[in-house]
CSV table of C-alpha atoms in Angstrom, one decimal:
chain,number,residue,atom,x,y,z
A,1,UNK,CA,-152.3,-98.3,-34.2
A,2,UNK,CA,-152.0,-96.9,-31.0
A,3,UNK,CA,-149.0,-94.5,-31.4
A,4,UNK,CA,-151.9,-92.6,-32.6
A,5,UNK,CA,-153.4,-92.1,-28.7
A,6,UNK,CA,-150.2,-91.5,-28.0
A,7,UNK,CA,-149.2,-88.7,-24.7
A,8,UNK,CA,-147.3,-86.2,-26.7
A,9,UNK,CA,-149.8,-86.3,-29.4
A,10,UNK,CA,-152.7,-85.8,-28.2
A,11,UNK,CA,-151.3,-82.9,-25.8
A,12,UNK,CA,-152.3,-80.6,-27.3
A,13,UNK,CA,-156.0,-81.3,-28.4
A,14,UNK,CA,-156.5,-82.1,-24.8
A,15,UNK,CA,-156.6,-78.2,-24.2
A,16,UNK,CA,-158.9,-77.9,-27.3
A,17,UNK,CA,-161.6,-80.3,-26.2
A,18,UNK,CA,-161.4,-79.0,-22.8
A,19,UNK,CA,-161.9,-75.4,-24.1
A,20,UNK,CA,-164.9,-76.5,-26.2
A,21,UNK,CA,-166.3,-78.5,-23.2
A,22,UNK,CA,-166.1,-75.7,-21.0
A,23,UNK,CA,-167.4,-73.5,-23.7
A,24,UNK,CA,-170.8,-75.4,-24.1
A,25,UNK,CA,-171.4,-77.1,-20.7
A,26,UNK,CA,-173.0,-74.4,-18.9
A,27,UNK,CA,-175.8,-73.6,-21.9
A,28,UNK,CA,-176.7,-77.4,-22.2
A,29,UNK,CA,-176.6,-78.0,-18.2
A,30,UNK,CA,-179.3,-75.2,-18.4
A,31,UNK,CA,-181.4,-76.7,-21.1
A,32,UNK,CA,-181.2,-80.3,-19.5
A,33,UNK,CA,-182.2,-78.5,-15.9
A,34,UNK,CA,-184.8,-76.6,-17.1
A,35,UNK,CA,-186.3,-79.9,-18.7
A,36,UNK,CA,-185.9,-81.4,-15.9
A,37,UNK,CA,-187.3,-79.3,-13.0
A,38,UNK,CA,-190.1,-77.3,-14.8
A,39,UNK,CA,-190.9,-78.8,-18.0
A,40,UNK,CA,-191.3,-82.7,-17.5
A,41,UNK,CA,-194.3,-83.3,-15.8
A,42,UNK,CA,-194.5,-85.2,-12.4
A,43,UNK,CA,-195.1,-88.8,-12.1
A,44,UNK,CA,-199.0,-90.5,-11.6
A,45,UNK,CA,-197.4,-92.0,-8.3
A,46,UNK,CA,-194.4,-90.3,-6.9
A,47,UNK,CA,-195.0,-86.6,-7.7
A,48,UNK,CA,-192.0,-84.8,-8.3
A,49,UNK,CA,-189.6,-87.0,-6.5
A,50,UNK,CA,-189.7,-88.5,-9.9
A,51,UNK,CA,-187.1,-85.7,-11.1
A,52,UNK,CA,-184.5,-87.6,-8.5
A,53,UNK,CA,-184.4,-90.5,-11.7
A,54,UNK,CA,-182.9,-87.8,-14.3
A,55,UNK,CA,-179.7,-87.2,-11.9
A,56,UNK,CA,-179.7,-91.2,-10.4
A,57,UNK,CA,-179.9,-93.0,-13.4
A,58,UNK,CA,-177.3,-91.2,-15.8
A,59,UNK,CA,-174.7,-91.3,-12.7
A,60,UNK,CA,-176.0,-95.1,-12.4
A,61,UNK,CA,-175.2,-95.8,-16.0
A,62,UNK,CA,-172.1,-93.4,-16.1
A,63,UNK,CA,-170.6,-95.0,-13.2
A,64,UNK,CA,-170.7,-98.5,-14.8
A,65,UNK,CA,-169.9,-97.6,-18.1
A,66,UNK,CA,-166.7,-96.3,-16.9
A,67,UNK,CA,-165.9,-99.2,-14.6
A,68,UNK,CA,-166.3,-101.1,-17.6
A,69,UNK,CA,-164.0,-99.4,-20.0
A,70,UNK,CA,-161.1,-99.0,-17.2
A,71,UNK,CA,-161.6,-102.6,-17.1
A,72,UNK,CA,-161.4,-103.6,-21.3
A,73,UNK,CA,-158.5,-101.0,-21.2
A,74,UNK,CA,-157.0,-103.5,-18.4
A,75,UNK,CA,-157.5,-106.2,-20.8
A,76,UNK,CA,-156.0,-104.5,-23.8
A,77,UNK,CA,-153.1,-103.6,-21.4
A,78,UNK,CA,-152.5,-106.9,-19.8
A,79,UNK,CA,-151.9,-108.6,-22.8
A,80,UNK,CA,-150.4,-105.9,-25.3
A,81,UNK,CA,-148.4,-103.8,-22.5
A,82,UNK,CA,-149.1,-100.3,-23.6
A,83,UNK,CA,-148.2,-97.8,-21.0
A,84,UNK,CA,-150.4,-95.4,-22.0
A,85,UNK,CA,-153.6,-97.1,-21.3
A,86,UNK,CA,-152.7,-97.2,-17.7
A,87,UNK,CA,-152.7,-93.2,-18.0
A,88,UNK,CA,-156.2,-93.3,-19.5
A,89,UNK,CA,-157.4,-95.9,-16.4
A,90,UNK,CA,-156.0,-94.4,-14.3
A,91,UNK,CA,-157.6,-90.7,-14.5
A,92,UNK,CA,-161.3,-92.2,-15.9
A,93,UNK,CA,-161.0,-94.0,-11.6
A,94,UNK,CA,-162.2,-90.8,-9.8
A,95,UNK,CA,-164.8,-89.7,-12.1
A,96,UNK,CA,-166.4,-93.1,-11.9
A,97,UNK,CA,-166.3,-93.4,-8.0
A,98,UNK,CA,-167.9,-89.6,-7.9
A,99,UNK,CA,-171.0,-91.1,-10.1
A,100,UNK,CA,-170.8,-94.4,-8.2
A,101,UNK,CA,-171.6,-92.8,-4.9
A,102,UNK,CA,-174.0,-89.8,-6.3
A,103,UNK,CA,-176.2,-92.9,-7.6
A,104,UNK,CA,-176.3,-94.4,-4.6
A,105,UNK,CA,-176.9,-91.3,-2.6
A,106,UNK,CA,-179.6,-89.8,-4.6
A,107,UNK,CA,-181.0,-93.6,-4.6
A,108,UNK,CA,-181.3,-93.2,-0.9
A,109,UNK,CA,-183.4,-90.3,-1.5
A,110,UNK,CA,-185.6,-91.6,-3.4
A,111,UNK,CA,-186.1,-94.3,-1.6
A,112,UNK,CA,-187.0,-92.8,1.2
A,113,UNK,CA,-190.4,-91.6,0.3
A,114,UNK,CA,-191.2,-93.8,-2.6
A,115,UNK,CA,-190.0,-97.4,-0.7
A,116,UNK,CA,-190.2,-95.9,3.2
A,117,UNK,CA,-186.8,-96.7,3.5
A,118,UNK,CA,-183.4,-95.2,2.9
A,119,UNK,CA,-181.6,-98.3,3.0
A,120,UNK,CA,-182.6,-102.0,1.9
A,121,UNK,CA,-179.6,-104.4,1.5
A,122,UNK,CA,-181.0,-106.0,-1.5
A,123,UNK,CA,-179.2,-107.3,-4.3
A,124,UNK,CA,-178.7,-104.1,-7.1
A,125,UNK,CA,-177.8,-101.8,-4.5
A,126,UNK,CA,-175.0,-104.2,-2.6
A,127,UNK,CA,-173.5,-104.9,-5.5
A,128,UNK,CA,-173.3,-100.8,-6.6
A,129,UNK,CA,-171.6,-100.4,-2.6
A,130,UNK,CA,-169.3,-103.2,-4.1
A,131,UNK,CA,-168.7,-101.3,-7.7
A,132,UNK,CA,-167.8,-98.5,-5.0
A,133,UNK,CA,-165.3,-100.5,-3.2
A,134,UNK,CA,-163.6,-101.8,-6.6
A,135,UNK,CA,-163.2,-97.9,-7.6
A,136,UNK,CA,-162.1,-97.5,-4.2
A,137,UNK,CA,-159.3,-99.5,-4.5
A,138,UNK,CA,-158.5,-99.0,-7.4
A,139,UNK,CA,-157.7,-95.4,-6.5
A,140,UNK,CA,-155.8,-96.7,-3.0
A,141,UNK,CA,-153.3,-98.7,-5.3
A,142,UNK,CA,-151.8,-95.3,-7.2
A,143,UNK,CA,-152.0,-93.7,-4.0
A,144,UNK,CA,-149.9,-96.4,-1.7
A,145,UNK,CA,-148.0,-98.2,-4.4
A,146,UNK,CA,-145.6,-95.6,-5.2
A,147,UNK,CA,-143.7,-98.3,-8.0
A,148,UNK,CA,-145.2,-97.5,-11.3
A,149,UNK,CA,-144.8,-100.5,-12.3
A,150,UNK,CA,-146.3,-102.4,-9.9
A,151,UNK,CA,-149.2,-100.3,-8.8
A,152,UNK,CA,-150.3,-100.3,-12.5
A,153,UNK,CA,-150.4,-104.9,-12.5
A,154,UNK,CA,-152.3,-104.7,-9.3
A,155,UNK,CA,-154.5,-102.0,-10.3
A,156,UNK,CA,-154.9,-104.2,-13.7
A,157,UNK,CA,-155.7,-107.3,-11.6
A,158,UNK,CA,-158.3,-105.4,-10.0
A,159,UNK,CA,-160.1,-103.9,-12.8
A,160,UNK,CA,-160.0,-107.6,-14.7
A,161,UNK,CA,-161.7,-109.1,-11.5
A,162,UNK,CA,-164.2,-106.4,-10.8
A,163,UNK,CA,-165.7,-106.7,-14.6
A,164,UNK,CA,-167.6,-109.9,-13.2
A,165,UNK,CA,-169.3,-107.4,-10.7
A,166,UNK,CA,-170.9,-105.2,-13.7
A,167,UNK,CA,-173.3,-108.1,-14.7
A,168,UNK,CA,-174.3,-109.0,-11.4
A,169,UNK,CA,-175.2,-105.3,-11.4
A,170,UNK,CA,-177.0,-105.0,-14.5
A,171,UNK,CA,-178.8,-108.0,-14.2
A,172,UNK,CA,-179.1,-108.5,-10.6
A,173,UNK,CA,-183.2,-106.9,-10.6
A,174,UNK,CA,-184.0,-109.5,-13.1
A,175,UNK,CA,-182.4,-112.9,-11.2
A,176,UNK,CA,-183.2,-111.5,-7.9
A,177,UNK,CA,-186.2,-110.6,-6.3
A,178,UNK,CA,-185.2,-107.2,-5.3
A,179,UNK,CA,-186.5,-103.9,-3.8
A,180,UNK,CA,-185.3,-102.1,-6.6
A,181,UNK,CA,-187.4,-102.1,-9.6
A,182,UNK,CA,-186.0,-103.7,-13.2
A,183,UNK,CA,-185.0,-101.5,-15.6
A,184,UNK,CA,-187.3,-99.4,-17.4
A,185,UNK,CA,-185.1,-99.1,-20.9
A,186,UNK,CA,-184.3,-102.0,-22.6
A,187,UNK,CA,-181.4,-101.0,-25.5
A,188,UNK,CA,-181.7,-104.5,-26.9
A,189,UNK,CA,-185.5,-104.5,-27.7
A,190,UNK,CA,-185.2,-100.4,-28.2
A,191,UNK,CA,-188.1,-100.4,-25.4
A,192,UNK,CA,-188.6,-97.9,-22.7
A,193,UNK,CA,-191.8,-98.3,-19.8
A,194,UNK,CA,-190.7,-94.7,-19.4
A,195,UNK,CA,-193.0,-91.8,-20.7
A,196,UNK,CA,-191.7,-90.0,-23.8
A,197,UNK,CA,-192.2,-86.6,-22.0
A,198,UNK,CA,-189.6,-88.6,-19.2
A,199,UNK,CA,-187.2,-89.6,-21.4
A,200,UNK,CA,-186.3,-86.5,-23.3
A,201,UNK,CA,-184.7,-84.4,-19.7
A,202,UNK,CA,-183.2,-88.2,-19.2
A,203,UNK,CA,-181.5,-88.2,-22.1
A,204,UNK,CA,-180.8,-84.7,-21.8
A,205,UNK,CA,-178.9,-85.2,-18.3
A,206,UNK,CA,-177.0,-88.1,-19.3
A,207,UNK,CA,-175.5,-85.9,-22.2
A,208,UNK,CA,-174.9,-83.3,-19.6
A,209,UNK,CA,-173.3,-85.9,-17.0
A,210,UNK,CA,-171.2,-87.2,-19.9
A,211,UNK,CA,-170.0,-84.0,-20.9
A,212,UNK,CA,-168.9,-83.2,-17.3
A,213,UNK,CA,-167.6,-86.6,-16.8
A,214,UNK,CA,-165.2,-86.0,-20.4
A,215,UNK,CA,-164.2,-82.8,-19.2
A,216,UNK,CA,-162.7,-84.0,-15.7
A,217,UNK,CA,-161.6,-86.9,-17.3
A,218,UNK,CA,-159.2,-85.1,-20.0
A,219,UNK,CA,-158.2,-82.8,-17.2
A,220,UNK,CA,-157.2,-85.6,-15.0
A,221,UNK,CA,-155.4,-87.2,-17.9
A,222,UNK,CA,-153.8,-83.8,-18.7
A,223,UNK,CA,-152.2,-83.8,-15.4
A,224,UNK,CA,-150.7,-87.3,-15.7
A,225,UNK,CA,-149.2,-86.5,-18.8
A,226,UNK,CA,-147.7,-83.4,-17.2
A,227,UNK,CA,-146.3,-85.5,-14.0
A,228,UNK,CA,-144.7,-88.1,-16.2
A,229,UNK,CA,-143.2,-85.7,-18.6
A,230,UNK,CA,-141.8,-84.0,-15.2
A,231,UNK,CA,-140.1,-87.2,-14.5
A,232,UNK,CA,-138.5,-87.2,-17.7
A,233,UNK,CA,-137.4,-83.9,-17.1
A,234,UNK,CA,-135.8,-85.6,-13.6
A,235,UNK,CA,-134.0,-88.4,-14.8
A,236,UNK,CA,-131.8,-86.4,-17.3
B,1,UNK,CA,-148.8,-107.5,-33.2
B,2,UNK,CA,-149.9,-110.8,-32.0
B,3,UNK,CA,-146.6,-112.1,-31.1
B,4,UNK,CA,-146.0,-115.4,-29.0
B,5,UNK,CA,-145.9,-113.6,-25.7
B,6,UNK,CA,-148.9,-112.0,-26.5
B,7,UNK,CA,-151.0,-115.1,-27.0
B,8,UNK,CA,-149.4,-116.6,-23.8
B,9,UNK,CA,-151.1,-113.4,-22.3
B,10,UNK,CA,-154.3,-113.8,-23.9
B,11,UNK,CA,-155.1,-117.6,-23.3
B,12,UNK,CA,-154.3,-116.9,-19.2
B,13,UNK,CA,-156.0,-114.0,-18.7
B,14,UNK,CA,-159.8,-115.9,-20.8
B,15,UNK,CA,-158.6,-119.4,-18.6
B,16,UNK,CA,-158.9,-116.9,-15.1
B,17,UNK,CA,-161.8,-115.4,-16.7
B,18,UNK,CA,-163.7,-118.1,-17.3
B,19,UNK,CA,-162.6,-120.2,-13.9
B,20,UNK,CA,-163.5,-116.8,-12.1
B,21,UNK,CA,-167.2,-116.9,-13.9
B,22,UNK,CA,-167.6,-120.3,-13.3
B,23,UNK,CA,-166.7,-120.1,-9.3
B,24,UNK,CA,-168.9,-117.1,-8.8
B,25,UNK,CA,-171.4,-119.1,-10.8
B,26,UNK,CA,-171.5,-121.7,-7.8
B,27,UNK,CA,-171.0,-119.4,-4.9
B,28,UNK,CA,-174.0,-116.7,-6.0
B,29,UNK,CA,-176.3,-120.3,-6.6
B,30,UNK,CA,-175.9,-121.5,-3.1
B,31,UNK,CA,-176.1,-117.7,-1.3
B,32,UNK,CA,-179.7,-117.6,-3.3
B,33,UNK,CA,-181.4,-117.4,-0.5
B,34,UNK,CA,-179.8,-114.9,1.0
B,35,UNK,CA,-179.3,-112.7,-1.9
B,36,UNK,CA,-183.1,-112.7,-1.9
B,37,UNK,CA,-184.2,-109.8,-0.2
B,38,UNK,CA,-187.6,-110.7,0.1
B,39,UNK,CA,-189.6,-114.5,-0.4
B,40,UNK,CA,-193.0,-114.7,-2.3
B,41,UNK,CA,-195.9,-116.5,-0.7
B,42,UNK,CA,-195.2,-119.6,-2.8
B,43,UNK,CA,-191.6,-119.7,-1.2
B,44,UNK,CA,-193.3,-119.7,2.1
B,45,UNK,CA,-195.8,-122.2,1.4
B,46,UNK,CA,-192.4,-124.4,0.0
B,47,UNK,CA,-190.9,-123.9,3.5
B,48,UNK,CA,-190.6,-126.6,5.5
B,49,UNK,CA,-191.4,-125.7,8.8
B,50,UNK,CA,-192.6,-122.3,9.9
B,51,UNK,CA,-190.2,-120.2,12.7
B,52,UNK,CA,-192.0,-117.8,14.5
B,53,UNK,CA,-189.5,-115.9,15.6
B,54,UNK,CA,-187.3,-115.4,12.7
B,55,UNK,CA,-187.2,-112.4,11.0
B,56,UNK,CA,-188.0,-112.3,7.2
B,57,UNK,CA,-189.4,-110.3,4.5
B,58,UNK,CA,-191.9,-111.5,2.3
B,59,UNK,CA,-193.0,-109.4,-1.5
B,60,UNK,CA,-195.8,-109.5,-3.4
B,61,UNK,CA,-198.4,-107.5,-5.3
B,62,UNK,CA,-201.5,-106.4,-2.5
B,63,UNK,CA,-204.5,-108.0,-3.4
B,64,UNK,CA,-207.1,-105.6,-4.9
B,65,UNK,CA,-210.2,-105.3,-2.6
B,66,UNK,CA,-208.1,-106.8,0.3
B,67,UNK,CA,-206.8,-103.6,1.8
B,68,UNK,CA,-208.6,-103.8,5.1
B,69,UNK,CA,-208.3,-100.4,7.6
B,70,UNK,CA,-209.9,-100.3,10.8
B,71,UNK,CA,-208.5,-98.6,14.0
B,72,UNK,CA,-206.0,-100.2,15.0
B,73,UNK,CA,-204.5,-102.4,12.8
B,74,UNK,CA,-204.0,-102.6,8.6
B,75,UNK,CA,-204.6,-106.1,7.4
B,76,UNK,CA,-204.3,-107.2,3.3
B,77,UNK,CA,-203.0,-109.8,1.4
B,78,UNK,CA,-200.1,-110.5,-0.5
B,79,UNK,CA,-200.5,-112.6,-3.2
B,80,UNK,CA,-198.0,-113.2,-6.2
B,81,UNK,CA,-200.7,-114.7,-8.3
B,82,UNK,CA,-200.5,-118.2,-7.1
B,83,UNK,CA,-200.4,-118.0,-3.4
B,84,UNK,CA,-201.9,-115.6,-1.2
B,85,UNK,CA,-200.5,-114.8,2.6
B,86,UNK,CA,-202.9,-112.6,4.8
B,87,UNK,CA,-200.7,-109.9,7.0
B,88,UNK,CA,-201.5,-107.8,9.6
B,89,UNK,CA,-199.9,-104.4,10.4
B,90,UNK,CA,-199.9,-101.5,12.8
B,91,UNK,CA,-198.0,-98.4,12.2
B,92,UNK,CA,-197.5,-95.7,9.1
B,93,UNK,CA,-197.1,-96.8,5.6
B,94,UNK,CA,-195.4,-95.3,2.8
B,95,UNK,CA,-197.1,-93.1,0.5
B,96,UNK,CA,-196.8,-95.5,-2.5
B,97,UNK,CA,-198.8,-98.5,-0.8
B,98,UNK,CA,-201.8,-99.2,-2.5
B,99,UNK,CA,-204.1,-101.8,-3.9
B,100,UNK,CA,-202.5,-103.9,-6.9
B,101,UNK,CA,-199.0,-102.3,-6.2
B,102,UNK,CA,-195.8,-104.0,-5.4
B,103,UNK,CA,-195.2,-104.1,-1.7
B,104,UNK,CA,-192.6,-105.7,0.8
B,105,UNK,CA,-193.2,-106.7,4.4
B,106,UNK,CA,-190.7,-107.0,7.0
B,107,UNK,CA,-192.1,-109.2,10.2
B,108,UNK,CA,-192.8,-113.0,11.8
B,109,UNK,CA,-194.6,-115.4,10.2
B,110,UNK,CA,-197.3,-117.0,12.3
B,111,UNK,CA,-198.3,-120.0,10.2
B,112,UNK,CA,-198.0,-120.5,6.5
B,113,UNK,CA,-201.2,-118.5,5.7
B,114,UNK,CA,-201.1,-115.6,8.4
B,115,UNK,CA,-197.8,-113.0,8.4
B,116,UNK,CA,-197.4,-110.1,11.3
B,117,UNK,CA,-195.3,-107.2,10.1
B,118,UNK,CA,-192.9,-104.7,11.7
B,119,UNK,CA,-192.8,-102.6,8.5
B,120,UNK,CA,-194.1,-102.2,5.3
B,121,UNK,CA,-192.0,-101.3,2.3
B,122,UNK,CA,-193.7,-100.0,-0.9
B,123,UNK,CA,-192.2,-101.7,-4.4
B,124,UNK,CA,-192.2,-99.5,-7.2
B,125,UNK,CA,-192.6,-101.0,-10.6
B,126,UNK,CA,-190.4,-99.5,-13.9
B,127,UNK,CA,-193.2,-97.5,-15.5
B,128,UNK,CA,-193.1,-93.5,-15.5
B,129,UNK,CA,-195.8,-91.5,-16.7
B,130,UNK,CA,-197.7,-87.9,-16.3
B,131,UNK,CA,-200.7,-88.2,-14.2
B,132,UNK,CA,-202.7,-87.2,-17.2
B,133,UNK,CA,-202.2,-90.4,-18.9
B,134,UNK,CA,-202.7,-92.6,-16.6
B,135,UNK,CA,-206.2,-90.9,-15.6
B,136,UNK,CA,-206.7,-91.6,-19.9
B,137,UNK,CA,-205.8,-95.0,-19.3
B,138,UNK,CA,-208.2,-95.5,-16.7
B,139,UNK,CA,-210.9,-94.2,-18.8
B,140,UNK,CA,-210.2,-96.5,-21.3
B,141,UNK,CA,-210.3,-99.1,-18.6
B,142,UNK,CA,-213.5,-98.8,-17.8
């Protein structure tokens, strides 16, 4: 099944999809801006610092999302011991730390005029500084560990233990009382507290986000494939 | 593609997850309180004995028709629907306080029933909306 996924294979349609990426990001980052800067309308209570959400919440989800398929692929790798998953782990890392910290930045934005604070130690935002760290370390292992072999168990290790962190996230505005409101979408119910008019630049953005977050992923992962086939190239 | 070493693998890895689960269980239950970043009134009145000069933060919804502004000082009460705690203020607050919003004070408590702050933090709840609607929902309202 997975000689499918395979380096060599999917070489080349790595260049494709980054092509087509490339070649329809800028139009839909327009249309997702222009929804969300001038066409949504500005909150009853916060005014327009309500626009800060459409950036903040896709990097939010993006960030965990990825943390949580590096860590499944950890799984799948710790007990079947396919190589190439580490490749794919490794290179989704960066991309997830970037959206990590933009969340938390543009949270502190926010916060600062909506709550009167930038900072509040409460339990949904300590626990995104600890998603941080994870990603942070996870990155640190492929950059101290020069062994292959060994930098990819410990980064696995990592991943496995940090998945207990992305329910604490997720959940932590509902078991906590926290300055951070709960979340406004609920998937399971299909429920949003959110206003139609609000949701469509949302949506919008995380497509956008997602897009960019694919394109620097394959990119990433283009260049690992490149370095070990260097190697190869080395050793005979 | 299930081999023996494979299952090995497998039943390790869901005995560390589950052990890890069930240790972070107990550690996050007895750091409650401090993972708490702010008590409700009915917390305080729970308290045992009242330290007036420990800082704490204590959350709430503000009382509607409670919001009191005279010269000098901004008094209102919290109340979380079952307990109220009357708490006095002096300085700037944040744009979203209001009546019957969310709101988080940072300060001493005096005795169970009166609170002085050093800062007031608004809360803001999960619902967006355009101004227009809410001004429709009003009307309703009324």
């Amino acid at each position: 099944m997975f000689y499918l996924i395979s380096p060599s294979k999917v070489f080349n349609l790595i260049e494709k999809l980054i092509n087509f990426i490339n070649s329809i990001f800028f139009l839909l980052l327009i249309v997702a801006l222009t929804f969300a800067l001038i066409l949504s309308p500005p909150d009853y209570l916060q005014g327009d610092s309500v626009r800060i959400m459409y950036i903040h919440v896709p990097s939010a989800w993006i960030g965990l999302g990825s943390f949580t398929a590096i860590a499944l692929l950890s799984i799948l790798n710790f007990t079947l011991k396919i190589k190439n998953l580490n490749m794919i782990s490794k290179s989704l890392a960066p991309i997830g730390l970037l959206f990590t910290c933009i969340a938390i930045v543009t949270g502190s934005l926010w916060g600062q005029p909506t709550w009167g604070t930038w900072w509040a130690w409460d339990a949904r935002i300590s626990s995104m500084v600890v998603l941080s760290i994870f990603y942070i370390l996870l990155i640190l292992t492929h950059k101290f560990i020069l062994e292959d072999f060994k930098a990819n168990k410990i980064f696995n290790i990592l991943a496995i233990i940090g998945l207990i962190n992305v329910p604490i996230i997720k959940y932590s505005v509902d078991w906590w009382n926290t300055l951070h409101q709960p979340s406004s979408i609920n998937l399971l119910k299909g429920s949003s507290s959110i206003h139609p008019s609000m949701l469509l630049p949302l949506i919008l953005m995380l497509l956008v986000l997602l897009l960019y977050c694919a394109l620097i992923f394959l990119m990433k992962y283009k260049t690992e494939i490149i370095k070990i086939k260097k190697k190869n190239i080395k050793r005979i | 593609m299930l081999t023996k070493k494979v299952k090995k693998r497998v039943s390790l890895l869901s005995i560390l997850l589950f052990l890890l689960i069930i240790s972070l269980f107990f550690i996050l239950k007895s750091l409650t309180s401090n993972i708490l970043y702010f008590k409700s009134p009915t917390d305080v009145q729970l308290e045992q004995d009242v330290n007036s000069l420990k800082k704490i933060r204590v959350g709430g919804m503000v009382k509607k028709n409670s919001l009191n502004i005279n010269d000098n000082e901004i008094k209102f009460i919290i109340t979380d629907f079952n307990n109220e705690l009357l708490v006095s203020y002096t300085g700037t607050v944040p744009n979203l306080f209001s009546e019957g919003k969310g709101v988080v004070a940072e300060g001493r408590l005096q005795d169970k029933k009166f609170f002085i702050a050093d800062r007031i933090l608004a809360k803001h709840d999960e619902k967006y909306m355009p101004p227009e609607l809410k001004e429709l929902m009003n009307n309703d309202a009324k």
